[in-house]
Structure formats: structure tokens, C-alpha cells
Coordinates of C-alpha atoms in Angstrom, one line a residue:
M291 CA 2.2 14.3 -22.9
F292 CA -0.2 15.3 -20.1
L293 CA 0.6 19.1 -20.1
A294 CA 0.9 21.6 -22.9
F295 CA 2.9 24.2 -21.0
H296 CA 4.4 27.2 -22.9
N297 CA 6.3 30.3 -22.1
V298 CA 8.7 28.8 -19.6
K299 CA 10.6 31.6 -18.1
A300 CA 14.0 32.0 -19.8
S301 CA 15.6 33.0 -16.5
R302 CA 14.4 29.8 -14.8
K303 CA 17.4 27.6 -14.0
L304 CA 15.9 24.2 -14.5
P305 CA 17.4 21.0 -15.9
A306 CA 17.4 20.8 -19.7
L307 CA 14.8 18.0 -19.3
T308 CA 12.3 20.5 -17.8
R309 CA 12.1 22.6 -21.0
S310 CA 11.8 19.7 -23.3
F311 CA 9.1 18.2 -21.0
Y312 CA 6.9 21.3 -20.8
V313 CA 7.3 22.3 -24.4
R314 CA 6.1 18.9 -25.7
Q315 CA 2.8 19.3 -27.6
A316 CA -0.3 17.0 -27.7
A317 CA -3.0 17.3 -30.3
P318 CA -4.7 20.7 -29.9
S319 CA -8.1 19.2 -30.1
N320 CA -7.8 17.5 -26.8
P321 CA -10.1 19.4 -24.4
W322 CA -8.4 17.9 -21.3
L323 CA -5.1 19.6 -21.8
P324 CA -4.8 22.7 -19.4
H325 CA -5.3 26.0 -21.2
R326 CA -4.2 29.5 -20.2
G327 CA -6.4 30.7 -17.4
D328 CA -7.5 27.3 -16.2
T329 CA -7.8 26.6 -12.5
V330 CA -5.3 24.1 -11.1
Y331 CA -5.5 23.0 -7.5
V332 CA -2.4 21.4 -6.0
G333 CA -2.7 18.8 -3.3
M334 CA -0.2 20.0 -0.8
S335 CA 1.1 17.9 2.0
G336 CA 3.8 20.1 3.5
G337 CA 6.5 18.1 1.8
V338 CA 9.1 19.2 -0.8
D339 CA 7.5 17.4 -3.7
S340 CA 4.1 19.1 -3.6
S341 CA 5.9 22.4 -2.8
V342 CA 7.9 22.2 -6.0
V343 CA 4.7 21.3 -8.0
C344 CA 3.2 24.6 -6.8
H345 CA 6.3 26.5 -7.8
L346 CA 6.5 24.9 -11.3
L347 CA 2.9 25.7 -12.1
A348 CA 2.9 29.2 -10.6
S349 CA 6.2 30.1 -12.4
L350 CA 4.5 29.6 -15.8
N351 CA 2.1 32.5 -15.2
M352 CA -0.5 30.6 -17.1
Y353 CA -2.9 29.1 -14.6
R354 CA -4.9 30.1 -11.5
V355 CA -3.0 27.9 -9.1
R356 CA -4.5 27.2 -5.7
G357 CA -3.1 25.0 -2.9
V358 CA -5.4 22.6 -1.0
F359 CA -4.4 20.7 2.1
M360 CA -6.1 17.5 3.2
R361 CA -6.6 16.9 6.9
N362 CA -6.9 13.1 7.0
W363 CA -5.7 12.1 10.4
D364 CA -5.0 13.5 13.8
S365 CA -3.8 11.7 16.9
R366 CA -6.1 13.8 19.0
D367 CA -9.1 12.4 17.1
E368 CA -8.2 9.0 18.7
H369 CA -7.8 10.0 22.3
G370 CA -9.1 13.6 22.6
T371 CA -5.7 14.7 23.9
D372 CA -2.2 15.5 22.8
S373 CA -0.7 13.3 25.5
D374 CA 2.1 11.9 23.2
G375 CA 3.8 15.3 23.6
K376 CA 4.7 15.5 20.0
G377 CA 2.1 18.1 19.0
C378 CA -0.4 17.7 16.2
E379 CA 0.9 16.3 13.0
W380 CA -1.5 17.9 10.6
E381 CA -1.1 21.4 12.2
R382 CA 2.7 21.2 11.5
D383 CA 2.0 20.1 7.9
W384 CA -0.6 22.8 7.5
N385 CA 1.8 25.5 8.8
D386 CA 4.4 24.4 6.2
V387 CA 1.8 24.5 3.4
Q388 CA 0.9 28.1 4.4
K389 CA 4.6 29.1 4.4
V390 CA 5.1 27.6 1.0
S391 CA 2.0 29.3 -0.4
R392 CA 3.0 32.7 0.9
H393 CA 6.5 32.2 -0.5
I394 CA 5.1 31.4 -4.0
G395 CA 2.2 33.8 -3.8
I396 CA -0.8 31.6 -4.2
P397 CA -3.9 31.1 -2.0
C398 CA -4.4 27.9 -0.1
E399 CA -7.1 26.2 1.9
M400 CA -7.6 23.2 4.1
V401 CA -10.2 20.5 3.6
D402 CA -11.1 18.2 6.5
L403 CA -11.4 14.6 5.1
S404 CA -10.7 12.7 8.3
R405 CA -14.1 11.2 8.5
E406 CA -13.9 10.0 4.9
Y407 CA -10.4 8.6 5.5
W408 CA -11.6 6.7 8.5
T409 CA -14.6 5.1 6.8
R410 CA -13.1 4.5 3.3
V411 CA -9.5 3.7 4.1
F412 CA -8.6 3.0 7.7
D413 CA -11.6 1.0 8.9
P414 CA -11.5 -1.4 5.8
S415 CA -7.8 -1.8 6.3
L416 CA -8.3 -2.5 10.0
Q417 CA -10.8 -5.3 9.1
A418 CA -8.3 -6.7 6.6
W419 CA -5.5 -6.8 9.1
Q420 CA -7.7 -8.5 11.6
R421 CA -8.4 -11.3 9.1
G422 CA -4.6 -11.8 8.6
L423 CA -4.4 -10.0 5.3
T424 CA -1.8 -7.4 4.2
P425 CA -3.6 -4.4 2.8
N426 CA -2.0 -1.2 1.4
P427 CA -3.9 1.8 2.7
D428 CA -1.8 4.2 0.6
V429 CA -3.1 2.8 -2.6
Y430 CA -6.7 3.2 -1.5
C431 CA -6.0 6.7 -0.1
N432 CA -5.2 7.8 -3.6
K433 CA -8.5 6.4 -5.0
E434 CA -10.8 7.2 -2.1
I435 CA -9.4 10.4 -0.7
K436 CA -7.1 12.4 -3.1
F437 CA -8.8 11.4 -6.3
G438 CA -12.1 10.6 -4.6
A439 CA -13.4 12.7 -1.7
L440 CA -11.1 15.6 -2.4
L441 CA -11.8 15.8 -6.1
S442 CA -15.6 15.7 -5.4
R443 CA -15.1 18.7 -3.0
L444 CA -13.5 20.7 -5.8
P445 CA -15.5 22.2 -8.6
A446 CA -15.5 19.9 -11.7
E447 CA -15.5 22.9 -14.1
D448 CA -15.1 26.6 -14.1
S449 CA -18.5 28.3 -13.7
K450 CA -17.5 31.0 -16.2
T451 CA -15.6 29.2 -18.9
G452 CA -16.9 25.7 -18.6
R453 CA -13.3 24.5 -18.6
P454 CA -12.3 21.5 -16.5
V455 CA -10.7 22.2 -13.1
F456 CA -7.5 20.2 -12.5
L457 CA -5.9 18.6 -9.5
A458 CA -2.1 18.4 -9.5
T459 CA -0.2 16.2 -7.0
G460 CA 3.4 15.5 -6.1
H461 CA 3.4 11.9 -7.4
Y462 CA 6.3 10.6 -9.4
A463 CA 4.1 9.4 -12.3
T464 CA 3.3 10.4 -15.8
K465 CA 0.2 10.8 -18.0
D466 CA -0.1 10.4 -21.7
W467 CA -3.1 10.6 -24.0
V468 CA -4.2 8.2 -26.7
H469 CA -6.7 9.3 -29.3
E470 CA -9.4 6.8 -30.1
P471 CA -12.6 7.0 -32.2
N472 CA -14.6 7.8 -29.0
G473 CA -12.2 10.5 -27.9
W474 CA -9.1 11.1 -25.9
I475 CA -8.1 8.4 -23.3
P476 CA -5.7 9.2 -20.5
Q477 CA -2.9 6.7 -19.8
L478 CA -1.1 6.4 -16.5
G479 CA 2.6 5.8 -16.8
R480 CA 5.7 5.3 -14.6
G481 CA 7.8 8.1 -13.2
R482 CA 11.2 8.8 -14.7
D483 CA 13.0 8.1 -11.3
P484 CA 12.9 4.3 -10.8
N485 CA 13.5 4.7 -7.1
K486 CA 10.5 7.0 -6.7
D487 CA 8.1 5.8 -9.4
Q488 CA 4.6 5.9 -7.7
S489 CA 2.4 4.6 -10.5
Y490 CA 1.9 1.5 -8.3
Y491 CA 0.2 3.6 -5.7
L492 CA -2.0 5.3 -8.3
S493 CA -3.1 2.0 -9.9
S494 CA -6.6 2.2 -8.3
I495 CA -7.4 5.6 -9.8
T496 CA -10.5 5.9 -12.0
E497 CA -10.5 7.1 -15.6
P498 CA -12.6 10.2 -14.8
A499 CA -10.2 11.2 -12.0
L500 CA -7.2 10.5 -14.2
R501 CA -8.5 12.9 -16.8
R502 CA -8.3 15.8 -14.3
A503 CA -5.1 14.7 -12.7
L504 CA -1.7 16.4 -13.4
F505 CA 1.7 15.0 -12.3
P506 CA 4.1 17.8 -13.0
I507 CA 7.2 16.2 -11.4
G508 CA 6.8 12.8 -13.0
K509 CA 9.7 13.5 -15.4
Y510 CA 12.1 14.5 -12.7
T511 CA 14.3 12.6 -10.3
K512 CA 14.1 13.2 -6.5
A513 CA 17.5 14.8 -6.7
E514 CA 16.4 17.3 -9.3
I515 CA 13.3 18.2 -7.1
R516 CA 15.6 18.8 -4.1
Q517 CA 17.8 21.0 -6.3
I518 CA 14.8 23.1 -7.5
A519 CA 13.6 23.5 -4.0
A520 CA 17.0 24.7 -2.8
E521 CA 17.5 27.1 -5.7
E522 CA 14.1 28.7 -5.1
N523 CA 14.6 28.8 -1.3
L524 CA 11.3 27.0 -0.6
P525 CA 10.5 26.7 3.1
T526 CA 10.3 22.9 2.8
A527 CA 13.5 22.4 0.8
N528 CA 15.3 20.6 3.7
R529 CA 12.3 18.8 5.1
E530 CA 12.8 15.1 5.6
E531 CA 10.8 12.7 3.5
S532 CA 7.9 11.2 5.2
M533 CA 8.0 7.4 5.5
G534 CA 5.4 4.8 6.4
L535 CA 1.7 5.1 6.8
C536 CA 0.3 8.5 7.6
F537 CA -1.7 7.3 10.6
V538 CA 1.3 5.6 12.3
G539 CA 3.8 8.4 11.8
E540 CA 6.4 8.5 14.6
R541 CA 4.2 7.4 17.3
G542 CA 5.6 3.9 17.7
R543 CA 5.9 0.7 15.9
F544 CA 3.2 -0.6 13.6
K545 CA 2.3 -3.6 15.8
K546 CA 1.9 -1.4 18.8
F547 CA -0.3 1.0 16.9
L548 CA -2.6 -1.7 15.6
S549 CA -2.8 -3.3 19.1
T550 CA -4.7 -0.1 20.2
Y551 CA -7.5 -0.9 17.8
L552 CA -7.5 -4.7 17.5
P553 CA -8.2 -7.1 20.4
P554 CA -5.5 -9.8 21.0
S555 CA -6.1 -13.1 19.3
P556 CA -3.2 -15.3 20.6
G557 CA -2.0 -18.3 18.6
N558 CA 1.1 -20.4 17.8
I559 CA 4.0 -19.6 15.6
V560 CA 5.0 -23.0 14.1
N561 CA 8.0 -24.2 12.1
A562 CA 6.5 -25.0 8.7
L563 CA 9.0 -27.9 8.2
D564 CA 8.7 -30.0 11.3
G565 CA 5.5 -28.6 12.9
K566 CA 7.3 -27.6 16.1
V567 CA 5.8 -24.6 18.0
V568 CA 8.5 -22.0 18.3
G569 CA 6.6 -19.1 19.7
R570 CA 3.4 -17.2 20.2
H571 CA 1.7 -14.3 18.5
E572 CA -1.0 -11.9 19.7
G573 CA -2.8 -11.7 16.3
L574 CA -2.2 -12.7 12.7
W575 CA -1.9 -9.0 11.9
E576 CA 1.4 -8.8 13.7
F577 CA 3.3 -10.4 10.8
T578 CA 3.3 -10.4 7.0
K579 CA 4.8 -13.0 4.7
G580 CA 8.5 -12.8 4.1
E581 CA 9.4 -10.7 7.2
N582 CA 11.8 -11.7 10.0
A583 CA 9.5 -13.0 12.8
R584 CA 12.0 -11.9 15.5
I585 CA 10.7 -14.5 18.0
P586 CA 11.8 -13.8 21.6
G587 CA 14.1 -16.6 22.9
V588 CA 14.8 -18.0 19.5
P589 CA 18.5 -17.3 18.6
N590 CA 18.3 -18.0 14.8
K591 CA 16.2 -15.9 12.3
L592 CA 12.9 -17.3 11.2
F593 CA 10.8 -15.9 8.4
V594 CA 7.1 -15.9 7.9
S595 CA 6.1 -18.2 5.2
G596 CA 2.3 -18.1 5.6
K597 CA -0.8 -17.9 7.8
D598 CA -3.6 -20.3 8.7
T599 CA -6.6 -18.1 9.5
E600 CA -8.8 -21.1 10.5
K601 CA -6.2 -22.4 13.1
N602 CA -4.8 -19.0 13.9
V603 CA -1.3 -20.2 13.1
I604 CA 1.7 -18.4 11.7
W605 CA 4.1 -20.6 9.7
V606 CA 7.9 -19.8 9.7
V607 CA 10.9 -21.1 7.8
D608 CA 14.6 -20.6 8.4
Q609 CA 15.6 -18.9 5.2
P610 CA 14.3 -15.6 3.6
T611 CA 14.4 -17.3 0.2
H612 CA 13.1 -20.7 1.2
E613 CA 11.1 -22.5 -1.4
L614 CA 7.9 -22.2 0.7
L615 CA 8.2 -18.4 0.1
H616 CA 8.2 -18.8 -3.6
F617 CA 5.1 -18.9 -5.8
N618 CA 4.2 -18.8 -9.5
V619 CA 0.4 -18.5 -9.5
V620 CA -1.8 -16.0 -7.8
E621 CA -5.6 -15.4 -7.9
V622 CA -6.4 -11.7 -7.7
A623 CA -9.8 -10.5 -6.5
N624 CA -11.6 -7.1 -6.6
V625 CA -9.9 -6.2 -9.8
H626 CA -10.3 -2.6 -11.0
W627 CA -9.6 -1.8 -14.6
I628 CA -8.9 1.9 -15.1
H629 CA -10.5 2.0 -18.5
A630 CA -13.1 -0.8 -17.8
R631 CA -11.4 -2.9 -20.5
P632 CA -10.5 -6.3 -19.1
P633 CA -8.6 -8.6 -21.5
S634 CA -11.0 -10.9 -23.5
T635 CA -8.2 -13.5 -23.9
I636 CA -5.2 -14.6 -21.9
R637 CA -2.8 -11.6 -22.1
R638 CA 0.9 -11.1 -21.1
F639 CA 1.2 -8.2 -18.7
S640 CA 4.0 -6.7 -16.6
I641 CA 3.0 -7.3 -13.0
Q642 CA 4.1 -5.4 -9.9
Y643 CA 3.0 -6.4 -6.4
R644 CA 5.2 -4.2 -4.2
Y645 CA 6.4 -0.6 -4.3
R646 CA 9.8 -0.4 -5.8
S647 CA 9.8 -4.1 -6.6
K648 CA 11.1 -5.2 -10.0
P649 CA 8.1 -5.9 -12.4
S650 CA 7.6 -9.5 -13.5
W651 CA 6.0 -11.0 -16.6
G652 CA 2.9 -13.0 -16.2
L653 CA -0.1 -14.4 -18.2
V654 CA -3.4 -12.9 -17.0
E655 CA -6.6 -14.9 -17.4
I656 CA -10.2 -14.0 -16.4
I657 CA -11.8 -16.5 -14.1
N658 CA -15.4 -17.6 -14.7
N659 CA -16.0 -14.7 -17.0
D660 CA -15.7 -12.4 -14.0
P661 CA -13.5 -9.4 -15.0
T662 CA -13.0 -8.6 -11.2
H663 CA -11.4 -12.0 -10.7
V664 CA -8.2 -13.1 -12.5
R665 CA -5.5 -15.7 -12.4
I666 CA -1.8 -14.7 -13.0
T667 CA 0.7 -17.3 -14.0
F668 CA 4.2 -15.9 -13.7
E669 CA 6.9 -16.9 -16.2
E670 CA 9.4 -17.2 -13.4
P671 CA 9.0 -18.1 -9.7
Q672 CA 8.3 -15.1 -7.5
L673 CA 9.1 -14.4 -3.8
S674 CA 6.9 -13.4 -0.8
L675 CA 3.5 -12.2 -1.9
A676 CA 1.0 -12.0 0.9
E677 CA -2.8 -12.3 0.6
G678 CA -4.3 -8.8 0.6
Q679 CA -1.4 -7.1 -1.1
V680 CA -2.1 -4.9 -4.1
V681 CA -1.2 -6.4 -7.5
A682 CA -0.9 -3.9 -10.4
F683 CA -1.1 -4.7 -14.1
Y684 CA 1.0 -2.8 -16.7
D685 CA 0.6 -2.9 -20.5
A686 CA 3.4 -5.0 -22.0
E687 CA 4.1 -2.6 -24.9
H688 CA 3.9 0.9 -23.4
D689 CA 4.2 0.1 -19.6
H690 CA 0.9 2.0 -18.9
V691 CA -1.0 1.1 -15.8
L692 CA -4.1 -0.9 -16.7
G693 CA -5.5 -1.6 -13.2
Q694 CA -5.0 -3.5 -10.0
G695 CA -6.6 -5.9 -7.5
T696 CA -5.8 -7.7 -4.2
A697 CA -4.0 -11.1 -3.9
A698 CA -6.6 -13.6 -2.8
K699 CA -4.8 -17.0 -3.2
V700 CA -1.1 -17.6 -3.7
H701 CA 0.1 -20.9 -5.1
N702 CA 3.4 -22.7 -5.5
T703 CA 2.7 -25.3 -8.1
F704 CA 6.5 -26.2 -8.4
S705 CA 6.7 -27.7 -4.9
P706 CA 3.2 -28.0 -3.2
W707 CA 3.4 -28.0 0.5
T708 CA 1.3 -30.0 3.0
P709 CA 1.2 -28.5 6.6
P710 CA 2.9 -30.8 9.1
L711 CA 1.3 -32.0 12.3
V712 CA 1.7 -29.2 14.8
R713 CA 4.0 -30.2 17.6
D714 CA 3.7 -28.0 20.7
A715 CA 6.7 -28.9 22.9
E716 CA 5.2 -27.3 26.0
A717 CA 1.9 -28.9 25.4
E718 CA 3.5 -32.3 24.7
K719 CA 5.5 -32.0 27.9
A720 CA 2.4 -31.1 29.9
A721 CA 0.5 -34.0 28.3
M722 CA 3.4 -36.4 29.1
M723 CA 3.4 -35.2 32.7
K724 CA -0.3 -35.7 32.8
R725 CA 0.0 -39.3 31.4
K726 CA 2.8 -40.1 34.0
T727 CA 0.7 -38.7 36.8
A728 CA -2.3 -40.8 35.6
E729 CA -0.2 -43.9 35.3
K730 CA 1.3 -43.3 38.8
L731 CA -2.2 -42.9 40.2
K732 CA -3.3 -46.0 38.5
R733 CA -0.4 -48.1 39.9
S734 CA -1.1 -46.7 43.3
K735 CA -4.7 -47.7 43.1
E736 CA -3.8 -51.1 41.9
R737 CA -1.4 -51.6 44.8
R738 CA -4.1 -50.5 47.3
A739 CA -6.6 -52.8 45.7
A740 CA -4.1 -55.7 45.9
K741 CA -3.5 -55.0 49.5
N742 CA -7.2 -54.9 50.2
I743 CA -7.7 -58.2 48.5
E744 CA -4.9 -59.7 50.6
K745 CA -6.5 -58.5 53.7
L746 CA -9.9 -59.9 52.7
A747 CA -8.3 -63.2 51.8
S748 CA -6.4 -63.3 55.1
A749 CA -9.6 -62.6 57.1
A750 CA -11.5 -65.2 55.2
S751 CA -9.0 -67.9 56.1
L752 CA -9.3 -67.3 59.8

């Protein structure tokens, strides 16, 4: 496995799984396994998961454990004020990180990565939303920030021993090693807890970063992590789990948040079956495929089935499992292969395109000899994949993550759909009124003209 931990304290009351997990051995010739005296940084967020990671590593008395906190976002960076009255998010997290560090007895530091987060994660996501796509910033935060900008700020190796310096995180994922003729190759695997498995979020990681990454809680369940935190009286033991995107937080709904960055681009919401306009939107970014559109004034539920970026139209249907939401073929662009090993032939992979979604089997084929562009044909119809979503590939035999890309084109070859002619009831009513007014004016002119002719004829007869 990914760690060769020894000397687990006998007095430590951990689940039996813990001892078997840490005592597992890998080949001793692997230089990327942590050794006694190695430096391990822990990416701390102020949450319970990373707090338990710090505790587990420090309790082994084998490594020089250091906490590092990333300052990625601050509401005051946006407006220069704390007018929302809720204080500064990162300061509260930083305070919790320091409390945990003092409790465990390790040093900690803060690294400001807010500029890198803005340019590498938030701004590209903003541009994607504006184009009507559905990006996943959390996936790219792991690649660009945690295992990108942060890892580049940390020393790559110990200046005295020449040993690698590692970065441990609170992700629910695992790492194995495979020995090949050219050396040891790290393999990213799923976490033990199916409800918390975060390998999908890590699918964009690079192989060099994966070599230095440690996931100490990947073999635990969330309940076990909570138990450990409570038993050790960690300051974050009862902290609620953070949900949603870090830059939205509790400051309002997602649509409201994006509206502060994106100018309105009004368009029609149209019934995909009869072409009737049923509402209006302020931008394609307001909705994603499959969600309940919640259109004001419409009593029945309507679900987003697609977007027309050229006509600025959002299509809706009346059922969450309508056939227009199903697909069986998707073209994936910007594909990243963790080990730079794209399949040379059509391969059967396990595919996941949403966090916590059930993996599906599909045949992956390279398009036009371009390893960054593939076509997936699923063995069974799938439901609600939006353009821009992250699609992750897993090895069929070992369930290791091979890479990921973004959905570019989604097809339903079972029941192809032709967009109906858009029927805007209000516009039709206005056009009808205009036609009636024009016809009335025409008849009025004709009557006046007839009267004038009668007058001229009468005058001529005198």
C-alpha cells in the first residue's frame, strides 16, 4: 500500500482495520515509501478529516509532521469589506488549524494561494459557466492548487537527507504501487467508504504529484474518523462538514453568487416537446442539465434537458427521467492521462461522471489519433450528463483511476431529437395583435378611399 508505517502505539484505540492498514508492507526497494525521519506536510483545512490525518501521522512518532493551511479565497478580496457580517471564512478555518496543531503538538503555517486559485481555478470556471457549461472547480483545485501551487511551494526533497518531502491530505482515496521495469508506478484508488470516496475529485492529479501524495484516511469510513476525533478530543471533532464550493460558502445561493460576476444574458426557457416558451432565464449558467428549473408561475415541475448556446435557449421536459435526458455516447475533450498512457485500442473502462454516482461500463476510443480527445460508448443508457462535467476513467480490473476529461458532446443515438419550432405565446399574441391592428387600419383606409371615390364620382356627375 502507499505507506509503510510501523510501531503503531499499542495503547492507541483504533479500529482493527487501522493496524492491518498501517502494518502492510510494500517492496523495501521503493524509494517513494515514507521512511523514519521523513518530512510530511499535512494540507489542513480546519475540518475533522485533515485534523485526524495530523493525529494519525504524529502518533506514529516516525515523521516530522508539519501542518500547512491554504488561503484560497476570502470574501473581503471581492469587495474590500466584511459587509456580509459573517466574518472572514479563512480566518475561522485558520484558527481551527492552529488549535488542532497545538493540541497535537506540531508546527503549522499558512500559504496564501488566493491569486493562483483565482487565475487557475475560478476564472476558467467562470468562463465555462458563461458559455453554458457545467465545470467542476473542486477537481481542478486539487490539480492546480493542492497538488500544484502548494506542492511547488513546499520543498521537493530534504536538503540534508535527499529524501522526498510528502504531502498528506484528508481525501478519502487510496494509493497503491506497481513495480514495472522502469520503476515504481503509483496507482490512485477508491476510498473504502463508498459514500465518501473522493478519487473522482483527484482524477486530474499528475503522476509526479501522486508520487508524493499520502492519503492516510482512505481506508477509513467517515464514522470511524469521527470516532477517532472524539476519542482524541480534537478541537474540530464536532465541526460540521463543509458542503458546496469553497467560494460560495454560506453567502447565498449559487445563482446569486455568479450573478455578481457574470452580466445578464436573458433568453427563453422552452418546452423541448412542443416548442412553447414557458419562462425566461438571465443566463445559461443559471441551470444545469437534469435539475428542476423551478420556473416562476409554472405549477408543474420542469427539468432541464439541454441548452442551445447559439440561440441562448434552455430546453426543459416534464419528467426527471425523460428520454431526452438519457444518452449513450459522449465525446470527452482535454483528456488527462495520469500516467500518460492512453489506450492504443478500444478499451472497456469503468466510467464515473459525477461525485457519488454509480460507475458505468463503457468502451473508450481515441478520436483521430488524439489522446486528449476520446469517445465513450456506454453499455447501458445513462442519465443527465452536462457538457463541461468531469468524466473520470477507471481501470476495469483494479479500479484504479487512469485519468479524466470534460464532456464536450453528449449524444442519444437511441432516440435522436430534433428541436421543435419555438413558440413564444406572448410573442405570438403580440404579433397577432399587430396583425389585427394592421388589418383594421387597412380596412379603415379602404373605407376612406371608397368614400373619396364616391365623392369624386358624385362631383363629376354634377
